[in-house]
Each structure stands twice: as C-alpha cells, then as structure tokens.
mmCIF file of C-alpha atoms in Angstrom:
data_model
loop_
_atom_site.group_PDB
_atom_site.id
_atom_site.type_symbol
_atom_site.label_atom_id
_atom_site.label_comp_id
_atom_site.label_asym_id
_atom_site.label_seq_id
_atom_site.Cartn_x
_atom_site.Cartn_y
_atom_site.Cartn_z
ATOM 1 C CA MET A 1 -45.915 -107.769 -96.130
ATOM 2 C CA THR A 2 -49.705 -107.866 -96.371
ATOM 3 C CA ALA A 3 -51.762 -106.760 -93.360
ATOM 4 C CA PRO A 4 -53.208 -109.886 -91.609
ATOM 5 C CA VAL A 5 -56.697 -110.346 -90.153
ATOM 6 C CA VAL A 6 -56.797 -108.570 -86.774
ATOM 7 C CA ALA A 7 -60.470 -108.904 -86.001
ATOM 8 C CA GLU A 8 -63.425 -111.017 -87.026
ATOM 9 C CA ILE A 9 -67.121 -109.962 -87.497
ATOM 10 C CA VAL A 10 -69.182 -112.660 -85.777
ATOM 11 C CA ARG A 11 -72.933 -112.905 -86.194
ATOM 12 C CA SER A 12 -74.886 -115.769 -84.470
ATOM 13 C CA GLY A 13 -71.661 -117.736 -84.281
ATOM 14 C CA PHE A 14 -70.804 -117.251 -87.902
ATOM 15 C CA VAL A 15 -67.756 -115.331 -89.058
ATOM 16 C CA GLU A 16 -69.238 -113.043 -91.748
ATOM 17 C CA GLY A 17 -66.257 -110.872 -92.290
ATOM 18 C CA HIS A 18 -62.886 -109.612 -91.214
ATOM 19 C CA HIS A 19 -60.840 -106.542 -90.607
ATOM 20 C CA TYR A 20 -57.160 -106.366 -91.657
ATOM 21 C CA GLY A 21 -54.596 -104.240 -90.013
ATOM 22 C CA SER A 22 -51.457 -103.826 -88.037
ATOM 23 C CA VAL A 23 -50.631 -103.256 -84.260
ATOM 24 C CA VAL A 24 -47.391 -102.512 -82.393
ATOM 25 C CA ALA A 25 -46.552 -102.351 -78.667
ATOM 26 C CA LEU A 26 -43.425 -100.783 -77.292
ATOM 27 C CA GLU A 27 -41.607 -101.781 -74.125
ATOM 28 C CA ASP A 28 -41.083 -99.128 -71.539
ATOM 29 C CA ASP A 29 -37.623 -98.536 -72.831
ATOM 30 C CA GLY A 30 -39.052 -97.827 -76.384
ATOM 31 C CA GLY A 31 -38.046 -101.159 -77.913
ATOM 32 C CA VAL A 32 -40.650 -103.219 -79.790
ATOM 33 C CA ALA A 33 -42.333 -105.742 -77.494
ATOM 34 C CA TRP A 34 -44.458 -107.287 -80.125
ATOM 35 C CA SER A 35 -46.241 -106.492 -83.394
ATOM 36 C CA VAL A 36 -48.785 -107.634 -85.816
ATOM 37 C CA GLY A 37 -48.557 -106.957 -89.432
ATOM 38 C CA PRO A 38 -46.277 -104.339 -91.087
ATOM 39 C CA VAL A 39 -45.420 -101.578 -88.636
ATOM 40 C CA ASP A 40 -42.369 -100.087 -90.264
ATOM 41 C CA ARG A 41 -43.898 -98.845 -93.506
ATOM 42 C CA ALA A 42 -45.169 -95.425 -94.061
ATOM 43 C CA MET A 43 -48.831 -94.653 -93.185
ATOM 44 C CA LEU A 44 -51.060 -91.599 -92.443
ATOM 45 C CA PRO A 45 -51.936 -91.342 -88.829
ATOM 46 C CA ARG A 46 -54.583 -88.810 -89.379
ATOM 47 C CA SER A 47 -55.695 -86.997 -86.134
ATOM 48 C CA CYS A 48 -53.367 -89.124 -84.093
ATOM 49 C CA ASN A 49 -50.789 -86.604 -85.189
ATOM 50 C CA LYS A 50 -52.409 -83.773 -83.303
ATOM 51 C CA PRO A 51 -50.690 -83.903 -79.924
ATOM 52 C CA VAL A 52 -47.249 -83.760 -81.797
ATOM 53 C CA GLN A 53 -48.599 -80.764 -83.988
ATOM 54 C CA ALA A 54 -49.639 -79.128 -80.580
ATOM 55 C CA LEU A 55 -46.077 -79.717 -79.294
ATOM 56 C CA ALA A 56 -44.642 -77.730 -82.076
ATOM 57 C CA MET A 57 -47.047 -74.901 -81.439
ATOM 58 C CA VAL A 58 -46.128 -74.794 -77.672
ATOM 59 C CA ARG A 59 -42.399 -74.867 -78.624
ATOM 60 C CA ALA A 60 -43.256 -71.761 -80.933
ATOM 61 C CA GLY A 61 -44.829 -69.862 -77.990
ATOM 62 C CA LEU A 62 -48.424 -70.951 -77.755
ATOM 63 C CA ASP A 63 -49.360 -70.538 -74.130
ATOM 64 C CA LEU A 64 -52.826 -71.637 -73.115
ATOM 65 C CA PRO A 65 -54.542 -73.042 -70.007
ATOM 66 C CA ASP A 66 -54.510 -76.841 -69.955
ATOM 67 C CA ASP A 67 -58.102 -77.336 -70.948
ATOM 68 C CA LEU A 68 -57.680 -75.194 -74.079
ATOM 69 C CA LEU A 69 -54.284 -76.833 -74.904
ATOM 70 C CA ALA A 70 -56.040 -80.212 -74.604
ATOM 71 C CA LEU A 71 -58.634 -78.843 -77.228
ATOM 72 C CA VAL A 72 -55.713 -78.014 -79.529
ATOM 73 C CA CYS A 73 -54.804 -81.708 -79.526
ATOM 74 C CA ALA A 74 -58.426 -82.804 -80.055
ATOM 75 C CA SER A 75 -60.830 -84.249 -82.521
ATOM 76 C CA HIS A 76 -63.607 -82.829 -80.415
ATOM 77 C CA SER A 77 -67.175 -83.902 -80.445
ATOM 78 C CA GLY A 78 -68.620 -80.362 -81.025
ATOM 79 C CA GLU A 79 -70.321 -80.221 -77.602
ATOM 80 C CA ASP A 80 -71.075 -76.717 -76.388
ATOM 81 C CA PHE A 81 -68.048 -76.569 -74.080
ATOM 82 C CA HIS A 82 -65.764 -77.446 -77.076
ATOM 83 C CA LEU A 83 -67.191 -74.691 -79.161
ATOM 84 C CA ASP A 84 -66.845 -72.218 -76.412
ATOM 85 C CA GLY A 85 -63.193 -73.378 -75.864
ATOM 86 C CA VAL A 86 -62.411 -72.723 -79.477
ATOM 87 C CA ARG A 87 -63.657 -69.256 -79.137
ATOM 88 C CA ARG A 88 -61.604 -68.719 -76.036
ATOM 89 C CA ILE A 89 -58.486 -69.858 -77.845
ATOM 90 C CA LEU A 90 -59.047 -67.499 -80.697
ATOM 91 C CA ALA A 91 -59.860 -64.606 -78.343
ATOM 92 C CA THR A 92 -56.506 -64.857 -76.756
ATOM 93 C CA ALA A 93 -55.052 -63.392 -79.994
ATOM 94 C CA GLY A 94 -57.996 -61.093 -80.738
ATOM 95 C CA LEU A 95 -59.450 -63.396 -83.321
ATOM 96 C CA ASP A 96 -62.971 -64.849 -83.851
ATOM 97 C CA GLU A 97 -64.214 -67.966 -85.622
ATOM 98 C CA SER A 98 -64.240 -66.290 -88.984
ATOM 99 C CA ALA A 99 -60.440 -66.757 -88.961
ATOM 100 C CA LEU A 100 -60.830 -70.511 -89.082
ATOM 101 C CA GLN A 101 -60.166 -72.311 -92.394
ATOM 102 C CA THR A 102 -61.726 -75.635 -91.271
ATOM 103 C CA PRO A 103 -64.460 -76.789 -93.740
ATOM 104 C CA PRO A 104 -67.991 -76.201 -92.427
ATOM 105 C CA ASP A 105 -69.371 -79.278 -90.719
ATOM 106 C CA TYR A 106 -71.858 -80.542 -88.154
ATOM 107 C CA PRO A 107 -70.634 -81.677 -84.761
ATOM 108 C CA LEU A 108 -69.076 -85.163 -84.620
ATOM 109 C CA ASP A 109 -71.107 -86.245 -81.565
ATOM 110 C CA ASP A 110 -74.455 -87.876 -82.512
ATOM 111 C CA GLU A 111 -76.460 -85.922 -79.787
ATOM 112 C CA ALA A 112 -74.810 -82.618 -80.580
ATOM 113 C CA ARG A 113 -75.396 -83.058 -84.320
ATOM 114 C CA ILE A 114 -79.008 -83.941 -83.829
ATOM 115 C CA GLU A 115 -79.542 -80.947 -81.662
ATOM 116 C CA ALA A 116 -77.895 -78.737 -84.222
ATOM 117 C CA LEU A 117 -80.199 -80.190 -87.009
ATOM 118 C CA ARG A 118 -83.261 -79.806 -84.788
ATOM 119 C CA SER A 119 -82.380 -76.209 -84.098
ATOM 120 C CA GLY A 120 -81.857 -75.415 -87.791
ATOM 121 C CA ARG A 121 -78.168 -74.563 -87.357
ATOM 122 C CA PRO A 122 -76.120 -74.872 -90.531
ATOM 123 C CA LYS A 123 -72.691 -76.535 -90.843
ATOM 124 C CA THR A 124 -70.089 -74.236 -89.465
ATOM 125 C CA PRO A 125 -66.105 -74.223 -89.457
ATOM 126 C CA ILE A 126 -66.120 -74.121 -85.610
ATOM 127 C CA ALA A 127 -68.147 -77.296 -85.302
ATOM 128 C CA MET A 128 -65.675 -79.181 -87.442
ATOM 129 C CA ASN A 129 -63.815 -81.447 -85.043
ATOM 130 C CA CYS A 130 -60.411 -80.025 -85.944
ATOM 131 C CA SER A 131 -61.252 -76.465 -85.067
ATOM 132 C CA GLY A 132 -59.285 -76.568 -81.816
ATOM 133 C CA LYS A 133 -56.186 -77.437 -83.763
ATOM 134 C CA HIS A 134 -56.723 -74.784 -86.256
ATOM 135 C CA ALA A 135 -57.410 -72.258 -83.511
ATOM 136 C CA GLY A 136 -54.045 -73.134 -81.942
ATOM 137 C CA MET A 137 -52.374 -72.692 -85.240
ATOM 138 C CA LEU A 138 -53.777 -69.274 -85.814
ATOM 139 C CA VAL A 139 -52.827 -68.066 -82.321
ATOM 140 C CA THR A 140 -49.362 -69.408 -82.830
ATOM 141 C CA CYS A 141 -49.063 -67.502 -86.040
ATOM 142 C CA VAL A 142 -50.081 -64.352 -84.235
ATOM 143 C CA VAL A 143 -47.456 -64.782 -81.451
ATOM 144 C CA ASN A 144 -44.736 -65.164 -84.163
ATOM 145 C CA GLY A 145 -45.958 -62.610 -86.659
ATOM 146 C CA TRP A 146 -46.569 -65.238 -89.339
ATOM 147 C CA ASP A 147 -49.178 -64.810 -92.067
ATOM 148 C CA LEU A 148 -52.653 -66.006 -91.104
ATOM 149 C CA ALA A 149 -54.179 -66.484 -94.530
ATOM 150 C CA THR A 150 -51.797 -69.129 -95.488
ATOM 151 C CA TYR A 151 -51.397 -71.042 -92.280
ATOM 152 C CA ARG A 152 -52.449 -74.356 -93.848
ATOM 153 C CA ASP A 153 -49.731 -74.140 -96.579
ATOM 154 C CA PRO A 154 -47.028 -76.774 -96.161
ATOM 155 C CA ALA A 155 -44.466 -74.185 -96.909
ATOM 156 C CA HIS A 156 -45.670 -71.863 -94.086
ATOM 157 C CA PRO A 157 -43.188 -71.358 -91.242
ATOM 158 C CA LEU A 158 -45.666 -73.049 -88.768
ATOM 159 C CA GLN A 159 -46.094 -76.116 -90.908
ATOM 160 C CA GLN A 160 -42.350 -76.383 -91.507
ATOM 161 C CA LEU A 161 -41.781 -76.317 -87.676
ATOM 162 C CA ILE A 162 -44.525 -78.960 -87.205
ATOM 163 C CA MET A 163 -42.769 -81.196 -89.822
ATOM 164 C CA SER A 164 -39.446 -80.944 -88.089
ATOM 165 C CA THR A 165 -40.909 -81.556 -84.673
ATOM 166 C CA PHE A 166 -42.888 -84.559 -86.048
ATOM 167 C CA ALA A 167 -39.765 -86.047 -87.514
ATOM 168 C CA GLU A 168 -37.870 -85.604 -84.268
ATOM 169 C CA LEU A 169 -40.441 -87.297 -82.097
ATOM 170 C CA THR A 170 -41.205 -90.126 -84.404
ATOM 171 C CA GLY A 171 -37.648 -90.780 -85.371
ATOM 172 C CA VAL A 172 -38.882 -91.432 -88.896
ATOM 173 C CA PRO A 173 -38.284 -89.153 -91.894
ATOM 174 C CA VAL A 174 -41.553 -87.769 -93.391
ATOM 175 C CA GLU A 175 -42.112 -89.503 -96.619
ATOM 176 C CA ALA A 176 -45.492 -87.986 -97.590
ATOM 177 C CA VAL A 177 -47.215 -84.744 -96.952
ATOM 178 C CA ALA A 178 -50.869 -85.242 -97.735
ATOM 179 C CA VAL A 179 -53.934 -83.038 -97.066
ATOM 180 C CA ASP A 180 -56.030 -84.025 -94.084
ATOM 181 C CA GLY A 181 -59.787 -83.709 -93.975
ATOM 182 C CA CYS A 182 -59.611 -80.313 -92.252
ATOM 183 C CA GLY A 183 -57.365 -78.950 -95.033
ATOM 184 C CA ALA A 184 -54.029 -78.773 -92.949
ATOM 185 C CA PRO A 185 -50.897 -80.855 -93.909
ATOM 186 C CA LEU A 186 -50.960 -84.440 -92.942
ATOM 187 C CA LEU A 187 -47.602 -85.965 -92.272
ATOM 188 C CA SER A 188 -46.696 -89.768 -92.685
ATOM 189 C CA THR A 189 -44.795 -91.863 -90.260
ATOM 190 C CA THR A 190 -44.894 -95.627 -89.363
ATOM 191 C CA LEU A 191 -46.841 -97.235 -86.488
ATOM 192 C CA VAL A 192 -43.462 -97.674 -84.661
ATOM 193 C CA GLY A 193 -42.790 -94.019 -85.191
ATOM 194 C CA LEU A 194 -46.115 -93.034 -83.940
ATOM 195 C CA ALA A 195 -45.981 -95.122 -80.746
ATOM 196 C CA ARG A 196 -42.544 -93.742 -80.189
ATOM 197 C CA ALA A 197 -43.873 -90.121 -80.428
ATOM 198 C CA PHE A 198 -46.595 -90.811 -77.771
ATOM 199 C CA ARG A 199 -43.994 -92.405 -75.628
ATOM 200 C CA ALA A 200 -41.816 -89.228 -75.758
ATOM 201 C CA LEU A 201 -44.842 -87.139 -74.517
ATOM 202 C CA ALA A 202 -45.832 -89.605 -71.905
ATOM 203 C CA VAL A 203 -42.525 -89.958 -70.150
ATOM 204 C CA ALA A 204 -41.541 -86.213 -70.320
ATOM 205 C CA GLN A 205 -40.921 -84.656 -66.901
ATOM 206 C CA ASP A 206 -40.714 -81.129 -68.150
ATOM 207 C CA GLY A 207 -40.801 -78.788 -70.981
ATOM 208 C CA ALA A 208 -43.288 -78.520 -73.803
ATOM 209 C CA GLU A 209 -43.688 -82.258 -74.047
ATOM 210 C CA ALA A 210 -44.787 -82.567 -70.340
ATOM 211 C CA ARG A 211 -47.154 -79.622 -70.887
ATOM 212 C CA ILE A 212 -48.987 -81.538 -73.695
ATOM 213 C CA ALA A 213 -49.106 -84.854 -71.711
ATOM 214 C CA GLY A 214 -50.337 -83.010 -68.639
ATOM 215 C CA ALA A 215 -53.116 -81.188 -70.562
ATOM 216 C CA ILE A 216 -54.413 -84.537 -72.101
ATOM 217 C CA ARG A 217 -54.260 -86.226 -68.732
ATOM 218 C CA ARG A 218 -56.082 -83.427 -66.776
ATOM 219 C CA HIS A 219 -58.686 -82.748 -69.500
ATOM 220 C CA PRO A 220 -59.419 -85.971 -71.629
ATOM 221 C CA GLU A 221 -62.958 -84.773 -72.273
ATOM 222 C CA TYR A 222 -61.564 -81.902 -74.215
ATOM 223 C CA VAL A 223 -59.480 -84.192 -76.444
ATOM 224 C CA SER A 224 -62.612 -86.105 -77.515
ATOM 225 C CA GLY A 225 -65.966 -85.704 -75.830
ATOM 226 C CA THR A 226 -68.010 -86.830 -72.924
ATOM 227 C CA ARG A 227 -69.538 -89.766 -74.625
ATOM 228 C CA ARG A 228 -66.483 -91.160 -76.488
ATOM 229 C CA ASP A 229 -64.606 -94.454 -76.000
ATOM 230 C CA GLU A 230 -61.334 -92.572 -75.834
ATOM 231 C CA LEU A 231 -62.430 -90.757 -72.691
ATOM 232 C CA ALA A 232 -63.512 -94.057 -71.091
ATOM 233 C CA LEU A 233 -60.165 -95.589 -71.812
ATOM 234 C CA LEU A 234 -58.024 -92.844 -70.492
ATOM 235 C CA THR A 235 -60.196 -92.475 -67.302
ATOM 236 C CA ALA A 236 -59.536 -96.270 -66.771
ATOM 237 C CA MET A 237 -55.834 -95.873 -66.996
ATOM 238 C CA PRO A 238 -54.711 -92.742 -64.875
ATOM 239 C CA GLY A 239 -51.741 -91.006 -66.336
ATOM 240 C CA ALA A 240 -52.128 -92.465 -69.828
ATOM 241 C CA ILE A 241 -52.376 -90.377 -72.974
ATOM 242 C CA GLY A 242 -54.098 -91.245 -76.146
ATOM 243 C CA LYS A 243 -55.570 -90.046 -79.443
ATOM 244 C CA ALA A 244 -57.722 -91.603 -81.972
ATOM 245 C CA GLY A 245 -57.775 -90.687 -85.590
ATOM 246 C CA ALA A 246 -59.757 -91.223 -88.789
ATOM 247 C CA GLU A 247 -59.178 -94.470 -90.835
ATOM 248 C CA SER A 248 -59.186 -96.479 -87.514
ATOM 249 C CA CYS A 249 -55.902 -95.130 -86.290
ATOM 250 C CA TYR A 250 -55.206 -95.090 -82.571
ATOM 251 C CA ALA A 251 -52.205 -94.430 -80.362
ATOM 252 C CA VAL A 252 -51.932 -94.705 -76.522
ATOM 253 C CA ALA A 253 -48.977 -94.316 -74.183
ATOM 254 C CA LEU A 254 -48.703 -95.157 -70.512
ATOM 255 C CA PRO A 255 -46.834 -93.185 -67.894
ATOM 256 C CA ASP A 256 -44.109 -95.807 -67.651
ATOM 257 C CA GLY A 257 -43.232 -95.488 -71.290
ATOM 258 C CA ARG A 258 -45.065 -98.397 -72.765
ATOM 259 C CA ALA A 259 -46.896 -97.426 -76.051
ATOM 260 C CA PHE A 260 -49.356 -98.836 -78.507
ATOM 261 C CA ALA A 261 -50.309 -97.759 -81.998
ATOM 262 C CA LEU A 262 -52.631 -99.433 -84.595
ATOM 263 C CA LYS A 263 -54.396 -98.985 -87.816
ATOM 264 C CA THR A 264 -56.816 -101.036 -90.021
ATOM 265 C CA ASP A 265 -56.706 -101.215 -93.744
ATOM 266 C CA ASP A 266 -60.398 -100.637 -94.253
ATOM 267 C CA GLY A 267 -60.382 -97.720 -91.848
ATOM 268 C CA ALA A 268 -63.554 -98.951 -89.996
ATOM 269 C CA ALA A 269 -63.940 -96.806 -86.821
ATOM 270 C CA ARG A 270 -65.986 -99.452 -84.995
ATOM 271 C CA VAL A 271 -63.075 -101.941 -84.774
ATOM 272 C CA ARG A 272 -60.581 -99.270 -83.409
ATOM 273 C CA PRO A 273 -61.541 -99.593 -79.700
ATOM 274 C CA VAL A 274 -61.715 -103.396 -80.072
ATOM 275 C CA LEU A 275 -58.125 -103.581 -81.213
ATOM 276 C CA MET A 276 -56.779 -101.211 -78.636
ATOM 277 C CA ALA A 277 -58.432 -103.004 -75.676
ATOM 278 C CA ALA A 278 -57.032 -106.231 -77.113
ATOM 279 C CA ALA A 279 -53.544 -104.765 -77.420
ATOM 280 C CA LEU A 280 -53.612 -103.550 -73.833
ATOM 281 C CA SER A 281 -54.877 -106.921 -72.698
ATOM 282 C CA ARG A 282 -52.113 -108.882 -74.549
ATOM 283 C CA SER A 283 -49.566 -106.792 -72.747
ATOM 284 C CA GLY A 284 -51.222 -107.413 -69.425
ATOM 285 C CA VAL A 285 -52.274 -103.758 -68.854
ATOM 286 C CA ASP A 286 -55.853 -104.527 -67.970
ATOM 287 C CA ARG A 287 -54.752 -106.776 -65.088
ATOM 288 C CA GLU A 288 -52.468 -104.178 -63.370
ATOM 289 C CA VAL A 289 -53.538 -102.797 -60.039
ATOM 290 C CA TRP A 290 -53.546 -99.159 -61.153
ATOM 291 C CA VAL A 291 -55.928 -99.886 -63.990
ATOM 292 C CA ASP A 292 -59.637 -100.305 -63.934
ATOM 293 C CA GLY A 293 -59.421 -103.500 -66.010
ATOM 294 C CA ASP A 294 -63.171 -103.935 -66.309
ATOM 295 C CA ALA A 295 -63.444 -100.514 -67.772
ATOM 296 C CA VAL A 296 -60.593 -101.054 -70.224
ATOM 297 C CA ARG A 297 -62.187 -104.317 -71.393
ATOM 298 C CA ARG A 298 -65.678 -102.630 -71.850
ATOM 299 C CA THR A 299 -64.177 -100.081 -74.323
ATOM 300 C CA GLY A 300 -63.433 -103.081 -76.506
ATOM 301 C CA VAL A 301 -67.004 -104.571 -76.594
ATOM 302 C CA VAL A 302 -68.711 -103.925 -79.890
ATOM 303 C CA GLU A 303 -71.978 -105.830 -80.220
ATOM 304 C CA LEU A 304 -73.733 -106.786 -83.367
ATOM 305 C CA LEU A 305 -77.570 -106.483 -83.154
ATOM 306 C CA GLY A 306 -80.261 -108.715 -84.655
ATOM 307 C CA GLY A 307 -83.938 -107.839 -84.043
ATOM 308 C CA GLY A 308 -82.717 -105.171 -81.633
ATOM 309 C CA VAL A 309 -80.734 -107.482 -79.311
ATOM 310 C CA PRO A 310 -77.113 -108.566 -79.291
ATOM 311 C CA VAL A 311 -76.450 -111.570 -81.484
ATOM 312 C CA GLY A 312 -72.706 -111.249 -82.139
ATOM 313 C CA GLU A 313 -69.573 -109.153 -81.796
ATOM 314 C CA ILE A 314 -66.458 -107.813 -83.351
ATOM 315 C CA ARG A 315 -63.518 -109.727 -81.720
ATOM 316 C CA ALA A 316 -59.747 -109.235 -81.965
ATOM 317 C CA VAL A 317 -57.942 -112.307 -83.140
ATOM 318 C CA PHE A 318 -54.238 -111.429 -82.688
#
C-alpha cells in the first residue's frame, strides 16, 4: 500500500505540493480507531523510541530524579538547563561528558545554536540532542557493571535489554536494527506498535512504566525545549505524553489510553505538528473539556510567507 497524501502545501490559494504519509489512532482499549495509509509495516520511529529505551534503563536499575529521567527520554534543544542536566546524570556515576559517544553537534534550538556560534563555541557531544539518552545509557552500564566503551554496540547487554523491552511494549518483532543519527541502535516497529508502546506508558499506574510517564508529564520542557511545539501540545493536554522524532515521526498518548502515531515519507519536520493536531481533532480531543483546544489547534498552524506576510499554509487533508 502506497502512502497517501496527508497534507497539502497551499500558497495564495494554489496547491503547490503535497506530503505523503501514514497516521494511526488507537481507542482507549488499544484497538485501532482509524488509520490513514499503511500503519502495519515496518518503519524506523527515530527518537520516538526514546521513552521505551529509557524504560529498559529504569528496569535495569537507572534511578534518577524526574527531571533527569525526562532528559533521558529527550531530543533536547541544547539549552543551558539541558546541558547542565546531562552533566548531572553523568555525575551520579562519577562520569563526565568525555564518556559520551554522541557525535559533536551544535544545539538543536535556533537561539541556543546562534548563541553558541556567537560565542565561538565548537560543536560538542553534550550539545547533541541525544546526549541525555546516552548519559542514561552510560549510568545504566555503571550500575550493572557493563562495559562503557561498547555501550552503543547492538550486542551489548544494555542494547539487548532495550530490544527485548521494545518488542514487548510494541507487540511487534524487531525486523531491522539500524544506526540512529546519534550512533546508538535504532529499532524498527510499525505505527500501530509505536502507538501501542506509548499507550502502555500512559496508562501505567505503577512500576517503571509509570515512572517514565510521570517524568514526561512533570517535566515536558526537559523532553524537548522551552520553545518547541511538543511542549506546547503536552501543556495543552494535561496528563498526555508524547515524543517527536526525526523524519517527521510523532507519537502521543492520552491518560485514558487513546494513542496516536504518524510519519511522513519525505520526513519534513514542518508538517509533523500539523498532522498531529489534525489527528487529535479528528478524534475530537481538541473539543474535550480537559483540553485547551485552541492551544492544541495552534500547534498545527504552519504559515507560508510571501513578502514577509502569511500567504498560505500547510493543511492536513485526511
């Protein structure tokens, strides 16, 4: 099944392009409520996997305050409090940022990146948006006496544990083990499997799953950043959890068990919030009394400019 058009690029009333992709919504009992495009074939969820990776670490003995646990789940913006948090995670095991095997990078956030460039700071491993996850991996290795130098190897005990945890929560066998942008293993699943994993975290009442969900709920700014659309969306839906990933992946789960996952074929980041806002609206979430519906809908507004003023938009069409 070929992915259908899920969004149009509209400029001055003229449709100048399209985004193709897939979206799935789960009922509160975990069944599929509706879907668009192929949602049962293997795909790479990129950083949407991080909360499940963090779950495996907590099960293996990683014990951190909620803000730092949220940072282990993060694709952080590289703001100062994120970098300080990564250092705090490492310090719990007597490590410093030299132990990180993330590739050197500038902060993901535009303002933080510009400030780094103005200050003449070079790319660093800690500024790379996955450094919180890697710090959590390193501390988990210390707790268990596992080798630190090879913690990114798919055959490492930590990565094997992550793989089994991931397959358990998604309910889907891992078909592919790729290399993510940060160098760590990247596990495949389906969009249904991804939504199912987030649902399992969101409905948990106790245990490691509830710890992960609670950390994300209490510290969403650590999972993304203070100027990110993910933060705005989670703030508008108290009790929800969510995580965006590269290649326009996105997963969100509500406290009642409903869950959503999406991906576009072209991987365009700009359309990701548009599609999630539209998916939530199709299921009526933005009209529920506990939700700030206007704020949810605003996260899905992406304007196109002409001469410095809005002349169009990217609009969902499913």
